[in-house]
XYZ file of C-alpha atoms in Angstrom:
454
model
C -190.511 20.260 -201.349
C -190.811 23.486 -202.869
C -193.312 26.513 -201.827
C -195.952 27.654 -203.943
C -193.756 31.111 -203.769
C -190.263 28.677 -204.976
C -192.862 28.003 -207.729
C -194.531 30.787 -208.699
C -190.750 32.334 -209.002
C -189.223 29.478 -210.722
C -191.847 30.167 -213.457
C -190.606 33.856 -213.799
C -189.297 34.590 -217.695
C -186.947 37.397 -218.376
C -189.599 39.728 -219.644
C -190.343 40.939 -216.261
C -186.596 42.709 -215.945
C -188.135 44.988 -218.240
C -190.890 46.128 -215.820
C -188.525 45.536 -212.133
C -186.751 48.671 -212.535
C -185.578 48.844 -208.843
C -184.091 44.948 -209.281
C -181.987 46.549 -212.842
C -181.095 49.623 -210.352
C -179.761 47.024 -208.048
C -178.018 44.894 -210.750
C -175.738 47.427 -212.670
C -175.208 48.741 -209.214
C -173.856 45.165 -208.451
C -171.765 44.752 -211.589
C -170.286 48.257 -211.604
C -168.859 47.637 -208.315
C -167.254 44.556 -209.011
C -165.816 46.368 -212.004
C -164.105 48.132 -209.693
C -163.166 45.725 -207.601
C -161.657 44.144 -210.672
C -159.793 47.963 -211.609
C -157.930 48.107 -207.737
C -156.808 44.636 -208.053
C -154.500 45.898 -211.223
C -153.233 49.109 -208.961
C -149.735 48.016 -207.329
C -148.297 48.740 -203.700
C -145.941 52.070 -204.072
C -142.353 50.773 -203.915
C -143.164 47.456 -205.591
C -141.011 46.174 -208.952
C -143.959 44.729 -211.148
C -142.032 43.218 -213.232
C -140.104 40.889 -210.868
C -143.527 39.803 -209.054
C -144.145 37.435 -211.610
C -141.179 35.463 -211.179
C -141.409 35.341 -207.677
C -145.140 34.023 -207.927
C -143.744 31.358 -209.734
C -141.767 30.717 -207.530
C -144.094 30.562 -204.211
C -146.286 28.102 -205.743
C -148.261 25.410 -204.139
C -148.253 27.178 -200.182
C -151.714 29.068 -198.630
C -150.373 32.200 -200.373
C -152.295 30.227 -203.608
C -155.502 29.648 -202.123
C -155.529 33.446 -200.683
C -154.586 34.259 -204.320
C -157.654 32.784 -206.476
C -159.649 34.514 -203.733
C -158.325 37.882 -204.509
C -158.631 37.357 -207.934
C -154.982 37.376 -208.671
C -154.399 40.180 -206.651
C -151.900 38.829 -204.140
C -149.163 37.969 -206.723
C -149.503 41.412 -208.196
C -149.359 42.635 -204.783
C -152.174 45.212 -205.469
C -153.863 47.921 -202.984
C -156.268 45.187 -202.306
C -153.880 42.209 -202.252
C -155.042 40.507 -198.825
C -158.510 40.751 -200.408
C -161.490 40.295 -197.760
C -160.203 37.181 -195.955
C -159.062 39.267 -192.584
C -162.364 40.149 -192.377
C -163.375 36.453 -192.716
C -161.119 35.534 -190.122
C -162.182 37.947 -187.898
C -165.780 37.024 -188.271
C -165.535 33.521 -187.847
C -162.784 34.354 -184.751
C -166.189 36.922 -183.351
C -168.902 34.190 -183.600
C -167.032 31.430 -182.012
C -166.041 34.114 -179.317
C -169.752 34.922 -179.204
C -170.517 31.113 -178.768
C -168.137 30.725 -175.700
C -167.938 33.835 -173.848
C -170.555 34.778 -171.810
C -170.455 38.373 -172.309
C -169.847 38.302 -175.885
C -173.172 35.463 -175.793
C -175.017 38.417 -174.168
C -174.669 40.920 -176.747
C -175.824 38.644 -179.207
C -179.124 38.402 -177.629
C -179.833 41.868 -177.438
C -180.763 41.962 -180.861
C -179.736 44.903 -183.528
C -177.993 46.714 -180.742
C -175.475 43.458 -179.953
C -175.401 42.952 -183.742
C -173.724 46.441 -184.337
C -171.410 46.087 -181.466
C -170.399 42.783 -182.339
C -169.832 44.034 -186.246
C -168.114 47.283 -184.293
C -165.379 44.311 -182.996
C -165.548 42.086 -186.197
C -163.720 45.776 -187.929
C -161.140 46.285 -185.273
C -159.949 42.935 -185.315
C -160.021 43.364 -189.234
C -158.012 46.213 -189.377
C -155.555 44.345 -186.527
C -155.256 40.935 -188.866
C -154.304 43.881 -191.860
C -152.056 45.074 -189.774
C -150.275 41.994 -189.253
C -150.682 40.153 -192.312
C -149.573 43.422 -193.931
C -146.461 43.504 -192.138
C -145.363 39.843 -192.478
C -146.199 39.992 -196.161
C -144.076 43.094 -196.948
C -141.411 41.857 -195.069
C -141.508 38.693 -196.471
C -141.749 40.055 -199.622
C -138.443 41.815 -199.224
C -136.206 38.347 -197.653
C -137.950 36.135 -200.292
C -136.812 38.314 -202.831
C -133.273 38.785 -202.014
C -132.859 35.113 -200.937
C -133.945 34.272 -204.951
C -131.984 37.063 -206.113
C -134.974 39.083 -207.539
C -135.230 42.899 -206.579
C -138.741 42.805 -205.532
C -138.945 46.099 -203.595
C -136.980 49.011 -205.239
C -136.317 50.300 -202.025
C -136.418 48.155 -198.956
C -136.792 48.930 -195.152
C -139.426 50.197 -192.619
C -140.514 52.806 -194.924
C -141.327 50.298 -197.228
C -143.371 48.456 -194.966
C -144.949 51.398 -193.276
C -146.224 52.651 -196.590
C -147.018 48.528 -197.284
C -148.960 48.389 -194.029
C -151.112 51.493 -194.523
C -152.239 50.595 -198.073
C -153.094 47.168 -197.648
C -155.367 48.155 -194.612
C -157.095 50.813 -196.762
C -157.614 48.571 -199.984
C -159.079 46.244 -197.696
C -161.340 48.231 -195.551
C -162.540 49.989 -198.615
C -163.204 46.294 -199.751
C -165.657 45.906 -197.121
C -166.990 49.193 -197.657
C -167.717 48.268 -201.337
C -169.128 44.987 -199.993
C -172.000 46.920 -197.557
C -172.612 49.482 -200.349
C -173.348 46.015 -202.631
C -175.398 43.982 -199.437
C -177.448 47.735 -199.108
C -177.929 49.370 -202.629
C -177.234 46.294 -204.864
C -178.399 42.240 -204.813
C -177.068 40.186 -203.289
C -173.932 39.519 -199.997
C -171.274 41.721 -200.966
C -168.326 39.888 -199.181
C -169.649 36.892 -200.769
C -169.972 38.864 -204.120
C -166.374 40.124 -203.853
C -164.950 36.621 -202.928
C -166.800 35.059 -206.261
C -165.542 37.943 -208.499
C -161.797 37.065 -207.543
C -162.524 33.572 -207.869
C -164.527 33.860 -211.558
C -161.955 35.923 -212.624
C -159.094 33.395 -212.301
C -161.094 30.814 -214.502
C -160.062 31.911 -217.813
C -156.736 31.494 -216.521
C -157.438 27.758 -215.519
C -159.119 27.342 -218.830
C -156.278 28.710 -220.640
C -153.460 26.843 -218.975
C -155.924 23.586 -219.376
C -156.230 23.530 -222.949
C -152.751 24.938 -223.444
C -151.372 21.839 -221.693
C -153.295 19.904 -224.530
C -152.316 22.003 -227.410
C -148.827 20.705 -226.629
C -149.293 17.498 -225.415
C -148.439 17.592 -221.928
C -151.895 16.916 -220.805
C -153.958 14.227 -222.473
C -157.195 15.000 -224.281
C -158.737 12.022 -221.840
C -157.960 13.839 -218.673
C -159.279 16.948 -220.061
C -162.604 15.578 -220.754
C -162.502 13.711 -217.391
C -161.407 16.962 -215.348
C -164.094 18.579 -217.534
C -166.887 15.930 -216.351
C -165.624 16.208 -212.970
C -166.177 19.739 -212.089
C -169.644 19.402 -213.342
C -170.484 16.928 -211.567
C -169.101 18.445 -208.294
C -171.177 21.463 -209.302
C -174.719 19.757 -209.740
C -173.835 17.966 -206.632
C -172.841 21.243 -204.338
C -175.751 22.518 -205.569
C -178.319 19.550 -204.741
C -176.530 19.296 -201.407
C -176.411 22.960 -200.034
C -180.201 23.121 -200.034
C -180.802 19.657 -198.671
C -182.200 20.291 -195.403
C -184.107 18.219 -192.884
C -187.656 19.789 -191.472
C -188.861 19.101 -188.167
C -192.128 18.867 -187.280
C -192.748 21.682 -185.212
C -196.317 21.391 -183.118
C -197.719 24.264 -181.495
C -200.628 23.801 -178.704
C -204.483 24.622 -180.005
C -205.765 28.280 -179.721
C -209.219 29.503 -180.334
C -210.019 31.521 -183.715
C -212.458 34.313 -184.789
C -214.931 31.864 -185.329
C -214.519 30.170 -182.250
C -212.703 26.751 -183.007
C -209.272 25.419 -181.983
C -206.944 25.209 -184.320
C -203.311 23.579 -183.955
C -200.710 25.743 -185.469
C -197.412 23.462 -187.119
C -194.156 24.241 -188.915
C -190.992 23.228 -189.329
C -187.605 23.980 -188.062
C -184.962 23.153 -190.863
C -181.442 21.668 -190.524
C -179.254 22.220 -193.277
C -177.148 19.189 -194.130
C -174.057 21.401 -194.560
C -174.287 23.645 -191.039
C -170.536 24.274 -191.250
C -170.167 26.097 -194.883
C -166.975 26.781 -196.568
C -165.499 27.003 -193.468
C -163.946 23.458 -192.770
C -161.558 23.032 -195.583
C -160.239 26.761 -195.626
C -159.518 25.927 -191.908
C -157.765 22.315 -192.823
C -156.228 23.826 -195.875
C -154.730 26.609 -194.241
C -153.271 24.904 -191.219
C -151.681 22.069 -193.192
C -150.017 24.524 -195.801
C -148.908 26.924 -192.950
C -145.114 25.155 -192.989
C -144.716 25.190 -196.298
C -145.435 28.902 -196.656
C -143.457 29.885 -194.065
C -140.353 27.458 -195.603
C -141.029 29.523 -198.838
C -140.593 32.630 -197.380
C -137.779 31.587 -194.916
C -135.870 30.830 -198.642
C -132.001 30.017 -197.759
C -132.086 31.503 -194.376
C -133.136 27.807 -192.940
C -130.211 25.831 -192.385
C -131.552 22.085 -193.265
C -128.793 20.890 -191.325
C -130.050 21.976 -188.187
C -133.050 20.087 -186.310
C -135.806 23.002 -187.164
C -134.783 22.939 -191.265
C -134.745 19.579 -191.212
C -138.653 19.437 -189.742
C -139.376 21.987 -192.208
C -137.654 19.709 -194.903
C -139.417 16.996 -193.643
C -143.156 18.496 -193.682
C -142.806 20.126 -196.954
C -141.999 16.050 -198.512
C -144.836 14.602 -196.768
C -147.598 17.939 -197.153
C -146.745 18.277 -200.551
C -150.144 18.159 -202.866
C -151.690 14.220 -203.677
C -148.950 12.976 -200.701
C -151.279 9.841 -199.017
C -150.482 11.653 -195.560
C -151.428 15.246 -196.472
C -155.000 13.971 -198.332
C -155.625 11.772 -194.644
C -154.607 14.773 -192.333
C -157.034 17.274 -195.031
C -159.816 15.107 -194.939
C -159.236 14.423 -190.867
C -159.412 17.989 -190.383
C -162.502 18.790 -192.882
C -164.410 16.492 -190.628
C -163.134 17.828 -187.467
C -163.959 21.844 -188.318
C -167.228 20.116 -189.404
C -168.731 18.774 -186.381
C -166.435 21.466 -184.415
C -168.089 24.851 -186.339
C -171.590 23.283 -186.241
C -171.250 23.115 -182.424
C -170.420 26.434 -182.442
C -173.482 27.952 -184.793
C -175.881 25.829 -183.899
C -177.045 25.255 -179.675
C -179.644 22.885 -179.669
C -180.532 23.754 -175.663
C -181.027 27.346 -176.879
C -183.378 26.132 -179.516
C -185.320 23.584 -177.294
C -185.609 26.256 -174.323
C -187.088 28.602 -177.395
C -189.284 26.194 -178.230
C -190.870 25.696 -174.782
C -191.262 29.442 -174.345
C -193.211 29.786 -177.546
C -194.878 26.563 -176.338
C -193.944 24.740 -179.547
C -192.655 20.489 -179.246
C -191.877 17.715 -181.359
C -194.773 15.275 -181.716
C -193.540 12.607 -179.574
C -190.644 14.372 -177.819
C -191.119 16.096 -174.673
C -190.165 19.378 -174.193
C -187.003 20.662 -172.742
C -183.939 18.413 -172.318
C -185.085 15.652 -174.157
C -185.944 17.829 -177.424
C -181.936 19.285 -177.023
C -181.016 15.628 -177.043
C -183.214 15.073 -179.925
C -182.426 17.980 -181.439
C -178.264 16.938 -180.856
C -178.784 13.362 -182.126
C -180.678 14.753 -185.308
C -177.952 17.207 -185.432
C -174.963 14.634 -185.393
C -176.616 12.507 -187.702
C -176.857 14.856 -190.857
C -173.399 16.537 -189.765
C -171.798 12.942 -190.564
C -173.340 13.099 -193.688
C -172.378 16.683 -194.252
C -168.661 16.127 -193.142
C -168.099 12.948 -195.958
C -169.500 15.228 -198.541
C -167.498 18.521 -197.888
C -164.456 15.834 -198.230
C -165.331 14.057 -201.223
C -165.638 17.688 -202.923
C -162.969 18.931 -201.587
C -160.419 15.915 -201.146
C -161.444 14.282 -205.077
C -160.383 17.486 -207.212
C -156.970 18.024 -205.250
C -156.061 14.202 -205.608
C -156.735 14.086 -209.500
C -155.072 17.620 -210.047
C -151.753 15.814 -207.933
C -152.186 12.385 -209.785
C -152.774 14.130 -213.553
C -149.842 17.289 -212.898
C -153.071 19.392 -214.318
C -151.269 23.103 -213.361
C -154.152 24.298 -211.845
C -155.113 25.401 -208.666
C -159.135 25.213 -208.890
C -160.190 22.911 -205.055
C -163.413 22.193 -204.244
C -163.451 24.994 -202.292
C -163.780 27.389 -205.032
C -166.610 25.763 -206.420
C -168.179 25.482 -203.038
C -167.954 29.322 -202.615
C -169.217 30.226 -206.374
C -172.192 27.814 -206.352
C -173.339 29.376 -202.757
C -172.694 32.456 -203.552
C -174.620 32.192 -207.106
C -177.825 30.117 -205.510
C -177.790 32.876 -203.161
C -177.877 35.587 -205.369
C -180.570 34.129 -207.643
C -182.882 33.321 -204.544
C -182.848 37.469 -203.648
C -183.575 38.124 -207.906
C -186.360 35.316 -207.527
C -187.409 37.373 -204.456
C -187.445 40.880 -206.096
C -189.403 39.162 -208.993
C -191.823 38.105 -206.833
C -192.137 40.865 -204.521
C -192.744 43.491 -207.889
C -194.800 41.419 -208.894
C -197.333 40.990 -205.914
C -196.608 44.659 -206.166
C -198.466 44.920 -209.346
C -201.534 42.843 -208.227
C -201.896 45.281 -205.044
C -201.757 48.373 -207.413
C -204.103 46.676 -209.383
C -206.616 45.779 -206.463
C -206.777 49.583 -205.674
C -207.685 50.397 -208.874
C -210.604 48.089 -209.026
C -211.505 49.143 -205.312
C -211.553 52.845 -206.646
C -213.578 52.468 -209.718
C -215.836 51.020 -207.517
């Protein structure tokens, strides 16, 4: 049920951008950084042959180097500055918090509050820069063997100079990536990871537009399952956004404590459980481990000899992982569900937030306190996470077995839309907030007045 705030900023029109100027401030501040975002993604690596990208792209489709792609924007098959986008610094943050989770030292910074924070951020970077590093490396060099094993003159002149220069450049583009994302998160609205990860994803749907109604300008894709593809997407976008804000409250009771006036009064609130505790983060995790072979078969190009018993495993996974194979949608959907219950164990302790409860003397009517509110807490927990798990693979496992069965060329998962409809709820919740904070601004300013002529 929605607050009386929820409400009060629901009813908002867009006269009052006229009178938030500090909400426009943060807005054109937003939208001029992703136009530059946008700009470095166009810049190439020095030593890199343009022209010959694009058949090489075409010729690496359907491995993980496509999902890192629509999250650059594009920018990994022009092998711009900022090619390997902001997903090392994913990585590396979802690597920190599980570490955080488990180790007990790591578990101890975390509690001591801004100071932790920092130092855990401090550790997120350097194992940023280290996943640049590597990824940088690889991809240069892989660059350079995938090229020559197609025939295609990628890099105009190969070796470690090359891939020094490679290495330095996509470390920069991508910490200044993460600079532009604090600058957005600080001076602008809104995450600015998050923001950066839906520009590069926004900015590749003209492209799916484009190829869809190409495809039925010439009759190679039926005007049926472009309506149906059409339907679909909205539908999976109502529901991702019905879904990501289902949460369940629990009654939180807090013992009775006198007032001014003398009385006891209980205190109550609620502790909410989102349905989807996991995120995004399940199917990039699935997706990436199950096209891992076929990437690395891609880049290995002629070198694998299929004769041999590692080419023909390699052979063998890329015929059964290949997109809308019955084995690769099991294993994707088997692994969405297992990241789900796995990365919900790791964010969420439910004996940290019973022992919390007890200190601030808070229960759940009809639980007692301690270890049978963690079991409570666990059972609730498990419960909603089953639910969560079958709808993170019906959004993501549905679009990826219609795009195999129909030959749409498109690479547009769930995913995508899971990211853009978060990222866009989120975004509008901090306007909403702005609104409303300017405009409880105005009734203070107001108050003093009267108080003053007074």
């Amino acid at each position: 049920m929605a607050s009386r705030a929820d409400n009060i900023a629901s009813n908002m029109n867009l006269g009052n951008f006229a009178q938030a100027t500090e909400l426009r401030q943060r807005i054109w501040f937003t939208i001029g950084a992703l136009i530059v975002f946008r700009f470095l993604s166009f810049i190439p690596l020095p030593g890199v042959n343009p022209a010959a990208l694009q058949n090489l792209a075409d010729l690496g489709r359907g491995g993980i180097l496509d999902i890192f792609n629509t999250f650059s924007g594009g920018s990994l098959e022009r092998m711009s500055l900022i090619a390997l986008g902001v997903m090392p610094y994913i990585t590396a943050s979802i690597v920190v918090q599980m570490a955080s989770a488990l180790h007990p030292t790591l578990a101890a910074l975390k509690k001591e509050g801004a100071t932790g924070r920092q130092k855990l951020n401090q550790y997120t970077r350097y194992g940023t820069v280290f996943l640049c590093a590597i990824q940088g490396y690889f991809l240069a060099s892989g660059l350079e063997s995938f090229g020559a094993a197609n025939g295609i003159s990628a890099v105009v002149n190969p070796g470690y100079m090359f891939r020094v220069g490679a290495v330095i450049s996509l470390v920069g583009g991508t910490m200044f990536l993460l600079w532009l994302g604090e600058q957005i998160t600080s001076r602008g609205i809104g995450n600015g990871v998050s923001l950066i990860i839906m520009a590069g994803i926004v900015a590749q749907f003209p492209t799916f537009a484009t190829n869809l109604f190409e495809g039925g300008r010439t009759g190679s894709i039926s005007p049926t399952i472009i309506i149906a593809f059409i339907v679909m997407v909205v539908v999976l976008i109502l529901l991702i956004s019905f879904v990501e804000r289902a949460q369940r409250r629990l009654l939180i009771q807090y013992p009775k404590r006198a007032t001014q006036r003398g009385m006891m009064q209980a205190d109550s609130s609620h502790l909410p459980l989102k349905l989807n505790t996991a995120g995004v983060i399940p199917p990039i995790f699935a997706s990436s481990l199950l096209l891992l072979p076929l990437t690395i078969s891609q880049f290995a190009g002629n070198s694998v000899d299929t004769d041999s018993t590692f080419g023909g495993v390699i052979v063998t996974l890329n015929q059964y992982l290949a997109h809308g194979q019955p084995i690769y949608m099991a294993l994707y959907g088997i692994g969405i569900i297992f990241f789900c219950f796995f990365y919900t164990a790791v964010v969420f302790n439910p004996e940290e937030t019973a022992d919390n409860l007890k200190k601030n003397g808070g229960f759940i009517p009809g639980i007692r306190p301690g270890k049978r509110t963690a079991d409570y807490l666990e059972y609730v927990l498990t419960r909603i996470t089953v639910v969560g798990a079958i709808y993170l693979t019906a959004v993501c496992v549905i679009p990826e077995y219609m795009i195999a069965q129909t030959g749409i060329p498109l690479f547009l998962g769930g995913t995508s839309l899971l990211i853009v409809v978060n990222v866009t709820v989120d975004t509008l919740s901090q306007v909403q907030s702005h609104l409303l904070a300017h405009q409880y601004g105005d009734l203070i300013k107001k108050a003093k007045l009267k108080g003053r002529m007074r």
